[in-house]
PDB file of C-alpha atoms in Angstrom:
ATOM      1  CA  GLN A 532      -6.384  -9.580  21.206  1.00 73.00           C
ATOM      2  CA  ASP A 533      -8.370  -9.386  17.945  1.00 76.00           C
ATOM      3  CA  LEU A 534      -5.210  -9.720  15.896  1.00 76.00           C
ATOM      4  CA  ARG A 535      -3.923 -12.565  18.064  1.00 77.00           C
ATOM      5  CA  LYS A 536      -7.164 -14.556  17.607  1.00 78.00           C
ATOM      6  CA  LEU A 537      -7.014 -14.116  13.830  1.00 76.00           C
ATOM      7  CA  LEU A 538      -3.383 -15.160  13.685  1.00 78.00           C
ATOM      8  CA  ILE A 539      -4.053 -18.275  15.723  1.00 76.00           C
ATOM      9  CA  SER A 540      -6.831 -19.298  13.331  1.00 78.00           C
ATOM     10  CA  LYS A 541      -5.241 -18.214  10.018  1.00 77.00           C
ATOM     11  CA  ARG A 542      -1.475 -18.382  10.572  1.00 81.00           C
ATOM     12  CA  SER A 543      -1.143 -21.013  13.290  1.00 82.00           C
ATOM     13  CA  GLU A 544       2.528 -21.629  12.399  1.00 87.00           C
ATOM     14  CA  LEU A 545       3.456 -18.227  13.860  1.00 88.00           C
ATOM     15  CA  ARG A 546       4.489 -18.159  17.517  1.00 89.00           C
ATOM     16  CA  LEU A 547       3.616 -14.911  19.275  1.00 87.00           C
ATOM     17  CA  THR A 548       5.211 -13.640  22.468  1.00 87.00           C
ATOM     18  CA  ARG A 549       3.984 -10.457  24.093  1.00 87.00           C
ATOM     19  CA  LEU A 550       7.009  -8.566  25.414  1.00 86.00           C
ATOM     20  CA  GLU A 551       6.606  -6.574  28.606  1.00 78.00           C
ATOM     21  CA  THR A 552      10.003  -5.275  29.603  1.00 72.00           C
ATOM     22  CA  TRP A 553      11.176  -2.443  31.776  1.00 71.00           C
ATOM     23  CA  ALA A 554      14.823  -3.445  31.457  1.00 70.00           C
ATOM     24  CA  GLN A 555      15.164  -1.917  27.983  1.00 82.00           C
ATOM     25  CA  PRO A 556      12.704   0.900  27.169  1.00 87.00           C
ATOM     26  CA  GLY A 557      11.504   1.001  23.581  1.00 92.00           C
ATOM     27  CA  VAL A 558      11.548  -2.743  22.856  1.00 93.00           C
ATOM     28  CA  PRO A 559       8.502  -3.546  20.666  1.00 94.00           C
ATOM     29  CA  ASP A 560       5.357  -5.120  22.077  1.00 90.00           C
ATOM     30  CA  LEU A 561       5.339  -8.364  20.156  1.00 90.00           C
ATOM     31  CA  LEU A 562       7.937 -10.947  19.165  1.00 92.00           C
ATOM     32  CA  VAL A 563       6.896 -13.286  16.342  1.00 92.00           C
ATOM     33  CA  CYS A 564       8.757 -16.460  15.419  1.00 92.00           C
ATOM     34  CA  ASP A 565       7.845 -17.803  11.979  1.00 91.00           C
ATOM     35  CA  HIS A 566       7.962 -21.389  10.697  1.00 90.00           C
ATOM     36  CA  HIS A 567      11.568 -20.863   9.504  1.00 92.00           C
ATOM     37  CA  GLY A 568      12.674 -19.874  13.018  1.00 94.00           C
ATOM     38  CA  ARG A 569      13.112 -16.197  12.059  1.00 94.00           C
ATOM     39  CA  PHE A 570      12.162 -13.506  14.531  1.00 95.00           C
ATOM     40  CA  HIS A 571      10.124 -10.388  13.781  1.00 94.00           C
ATOM     41  CA  PHE A 572       9.524  -7.475  16.169  1.00 95.00           C
ATOM     42  CA  ILE A 573       6.249  -5.577  16.087  1.00 94.00           C
ATOM     43  CA  GLU A 574       5.303  -2.361  17.835  1.00 95.00           C
ATOM     44  CA  LEU A 575       1.518  -2.142  18.254  1.00 93.00           C
ATOM     45  CA  LYS A 576      -0.191   1.260  18.264  1.00 95.00           C
ATOM     46  CA  VAL A 577      -3.740   2.578  18.337  1.00 93.00           C
ATOM     47  CA  SER A 578      -4.439   5.988  16.830  1.00 93.00           C
ATOM     48  CA  LYS A 579      -7.645   7.919  17.379  1.00 87.00           C
ATOM     49  CA  GLY A 580      -6.677  10.712  14.998  1.00 89.00           C
ATOM     50  CA  ARG A 581      -3.920  11.173  12.437  1.00 92.00           C
ATOM     51  CA  LYS A 582      -1.165  11.234  15.081  1.00 95.00           C
ATOM     52  CA  VAL A 583       0.817   8.130  16.069  1.00 96.00           C
ATOM     53  CA  ASN A 584       2.312   8.368  19.536  1.00 95.00           C
ATOM     54  CA  LEU A 585       5.776   6.801  19.417  1.00 96.00           C
ATOM     55  CA  SER A 586       8.018   7.547  22.394  1.00 95.00           C
ATOM     56  CA  PRO A 587      11.637   8.664  21.914  1.00 96.00           C
ATOM     57  CA  HIS A 588      12.747   5.244  23.252  1.00 95.00           C
ATOM     58  CA  GLN A 589      10.569   3.432  20.714  1.00 96.00           C
ATOM     59  CA  ILE A 590      11.866   5.578  17.850  1.00 97.00           C
ATOM     60  CA  ALA A 591      15.453   4.964  18.966  1.00 97.00           C
ATOM     61  CA  TRP A 592      14.960   1.196  19.190  1.00 96.00           C
ATOM     62  CA  LEU A 593      13.202   0.987  15.823  1.00 97.00           C
ATOM     63  CA  THR A 594      15.799   3.213  14.146  1.00 97.00           C
ATOM     64  CA  ASN A 595      18.687   1.174  15.578  1.00 97.00           C
ATOM     65  CA  HIS A 596      17.060  -2.027  14.306  1.00 97.00           C
ATOM     66  CA  ASN A 597      15.740  -0.788  10.965  1.00 96.00           C
ATOM     67  CA  HIS A 598      17.905  -3.357   9.142  1.00 96.00           C
ATOM     68  CA  ALA A 599      15.928  -6.156  10.826  1.00 96.00           C
ATOM     69  CA  SER A 600      12.389  -7.401  10.502  1.00 96.00           C
ATOM     70  CA  ALA A 601      10.992  -4.738  12.812  1.00 97.00           C
ATOM     71  CA  TRP A 602       7.548  -3.308  12.152  1.00 96.00           C
ATOM     72  CA  ILE A 603       4.846  -0.971  13.430  1.00 96.00           C
ATOM     73  CA  ILE A 604       1.172  -1.855  13.145  1.00 94.00           C
ATOM     74  CA  VAL A 605      -1.263   0.996  13.733  1.00 95.00           C
ATOM     75  CA  ARG A 606      -4.950   0.354  14.352  1.00 93.00           C
ATOM     76  CA  HIS A 607      -7.104   3.350  13.470  1.00 92.00           C
ATOM     77  CA  ARG A 608     -10.465   4.437  12.115  1.00 82.00           C
ATOM     78  CA  HIS A 609     -10.757   5.240   8.425  1.00 71.00           C
ATOM     79  CA  LYS A 610     -14.098   6.485   7.049  1.00 73.00           C
ATOM     80  CA  GLY A 611     -15.962   4.777   9.876  1.00 75.00           C
ATOM     81  CA  ASP A 612     -14.157   1.445   9.576  1.00 78.00           C
ATOM     82  CA  GLU A 613     -11.213   0.100  11.528  1.00 86.00           C
ATOM     83  CA  ARG A 614      -8.029  -0.283   9.539  1.00 89.00           C
ATOM     84  CA  LEU A 615      -4.621  -1.774  10.278  1.00 92.00           C
ATOM     85  CA  SER A 616      -1.668  -0.038   8.646  1.00 94.00           C
ATOM     86  CA  LEU A 617       1.787  -1.591   8.470  1.00 95.00           C
ATOM     87  CA  TYR A 618       5.024   0.406   8.571  1.00 97.00           C
ATOM     88  CA  HIS A 619       8.629  -0.746   8.602  1.00 97.00           C
ATOM     89  CA  ALA A 620      10.962   0.341  11.424  1.00 97.00           C
ATOM     90  CA  GLU A 621      12.798   2.677   9.029  1.00 97.00           C
ATOM     91  CA  GLN A 622       9.577   4.743   8.884  1.00 98.00           C
ATOM     92  CA  ALA A 623       9.433   5.361  12.654  1.00 98.00           C
ATOM     93  CA  MET A 624      10.612   8.981  12.575  1.00 97.00           C
ATOM     94  CA  SER A 625       8.316   9.867   9.690  1.00 97.00           C
ATOM     95  CA  LEU A 626       5.415   8.177  11.461  1.00 97.00           C
ATOM     96  CA  LYS A 627       6.083  10.255  14.585  1.00 97.00           C
ATOM     97  CA  GLU A 628       6.415  13.503  12.613  1.00 97.00           C
ATOM     98  CA  ARG A 629       3.781  13.010   9.900  1.00 97.00           C
ATOM     99  CA  GLY A 630       1.486  10.489  11.552  1.00 96.00           C
ATOM    100  CA  LEU A 631      -0.855   8.590   9.279  1.00 95.00           C
ATOM    101  CA  ASP A 632       0.134  10.821   6.349  1.00 96.00           C
ATOM    102  CA  THR A 633       3.172   8.533   6.127  1.00 97.00           C
ATOM    103  CA  ALA A 634       2.575   6.016   3.344  1.00 97.00           C
ATOM    104  CA  ALA A 635       1.950   2.564   4.799  1.00 96.00           C
ATOM    105  CA  ARG A 636       3.716  -0.463   3.326  1.00 95.00           C
ATOM    106  CA  ARG A 637       0.312  -2.101   3.416  1.00 93.00           C
ATOM    107  CA  TYR A 638      -3.071  -1.566   5.007  1.00 91.00           C
ATOM    108  CA  VAL A 639      -6.083  -3.784   5.548  1.00 91.00           C
ATOM    109  CA  GLU A 640      -9.592  -2.511   6.168  1.00 87.00           C
ATOM    110  CA  ASN A 641     -11.520  -5.770   6.489  1.00 83.00           C
ATOM    111  CA  LYS A 642     -11.020  -7.017  10.043  1.00 80.00           C
ATOM    112  CA  LYS A 643     -11.269 -10.640   8.886  1.00 81.00           C
ATOM    113  CA  GLU A 644      -8.244 -10.033   6.632  1.00 87.00           C
ATOM    114  CA  TRP A 645      -5.950  -8.365   9.202  1.00 82.00           C
ATOM    115  CA  HIS A 646      -3.824 -11.500   9.322  1.00 83.00           C
ATOM    116  CA  THR A 647      -2.705 -10.820   5.724  1.00 87.00           C
ATOM    117  CA  LEU A 648      -0.321  -8.128   7.023  1.00 87.00           C
ATOM    118  CA  PHE A 649       1.838 -11.018   8.187  1.00 87.00           C
ATOM    119  CA  ASP A 650       2.234 -12.202   4.607  1.00 88.00           C
ATOM    120  CA  LEU A 651       4.596  -9.245   4.213  1.00 89.00           C
ATOM    121  CA  ILE A 652       6.195  -9.544   7.667  1.00 90.00           C
ATOM    122  CA  ALA A 653       6.652 -13.328   7.703  1.00 88.00           C
ATOM    123  CA  PRO A 654       6.050 -14.781   4.226  1.00 85.00           C
ATOM    124  CA  MET A 655       4.995 -18.419   4.123  1.00 73.00           C
TER     125      MET A 655
END
């Protein structure tokens, strides 16, 4: 919800659709349509430690679609602050095995700047 509110205020051209599907396990949580009409899939995760809990279905989906704009955003604590880390779908297996030791494509610590992750996902 925090990320959604920021995106609405800072990147209002993005259209967000929360996906809740039981028909195909592993489909990411969020579908984003940018101002060019391109779609981006985002798996949202919260990590309380260094581990990121991706299910086998999620890993399979992300791996099968790693040529697309498919991403993983992990919300976690870092030195007392909340941080968002961005990973590409091709990093799904490493993220499952190595957790947050996997190098993020980008991370943002300032909550007011979380929307900047979408500059990499859906450039303006």
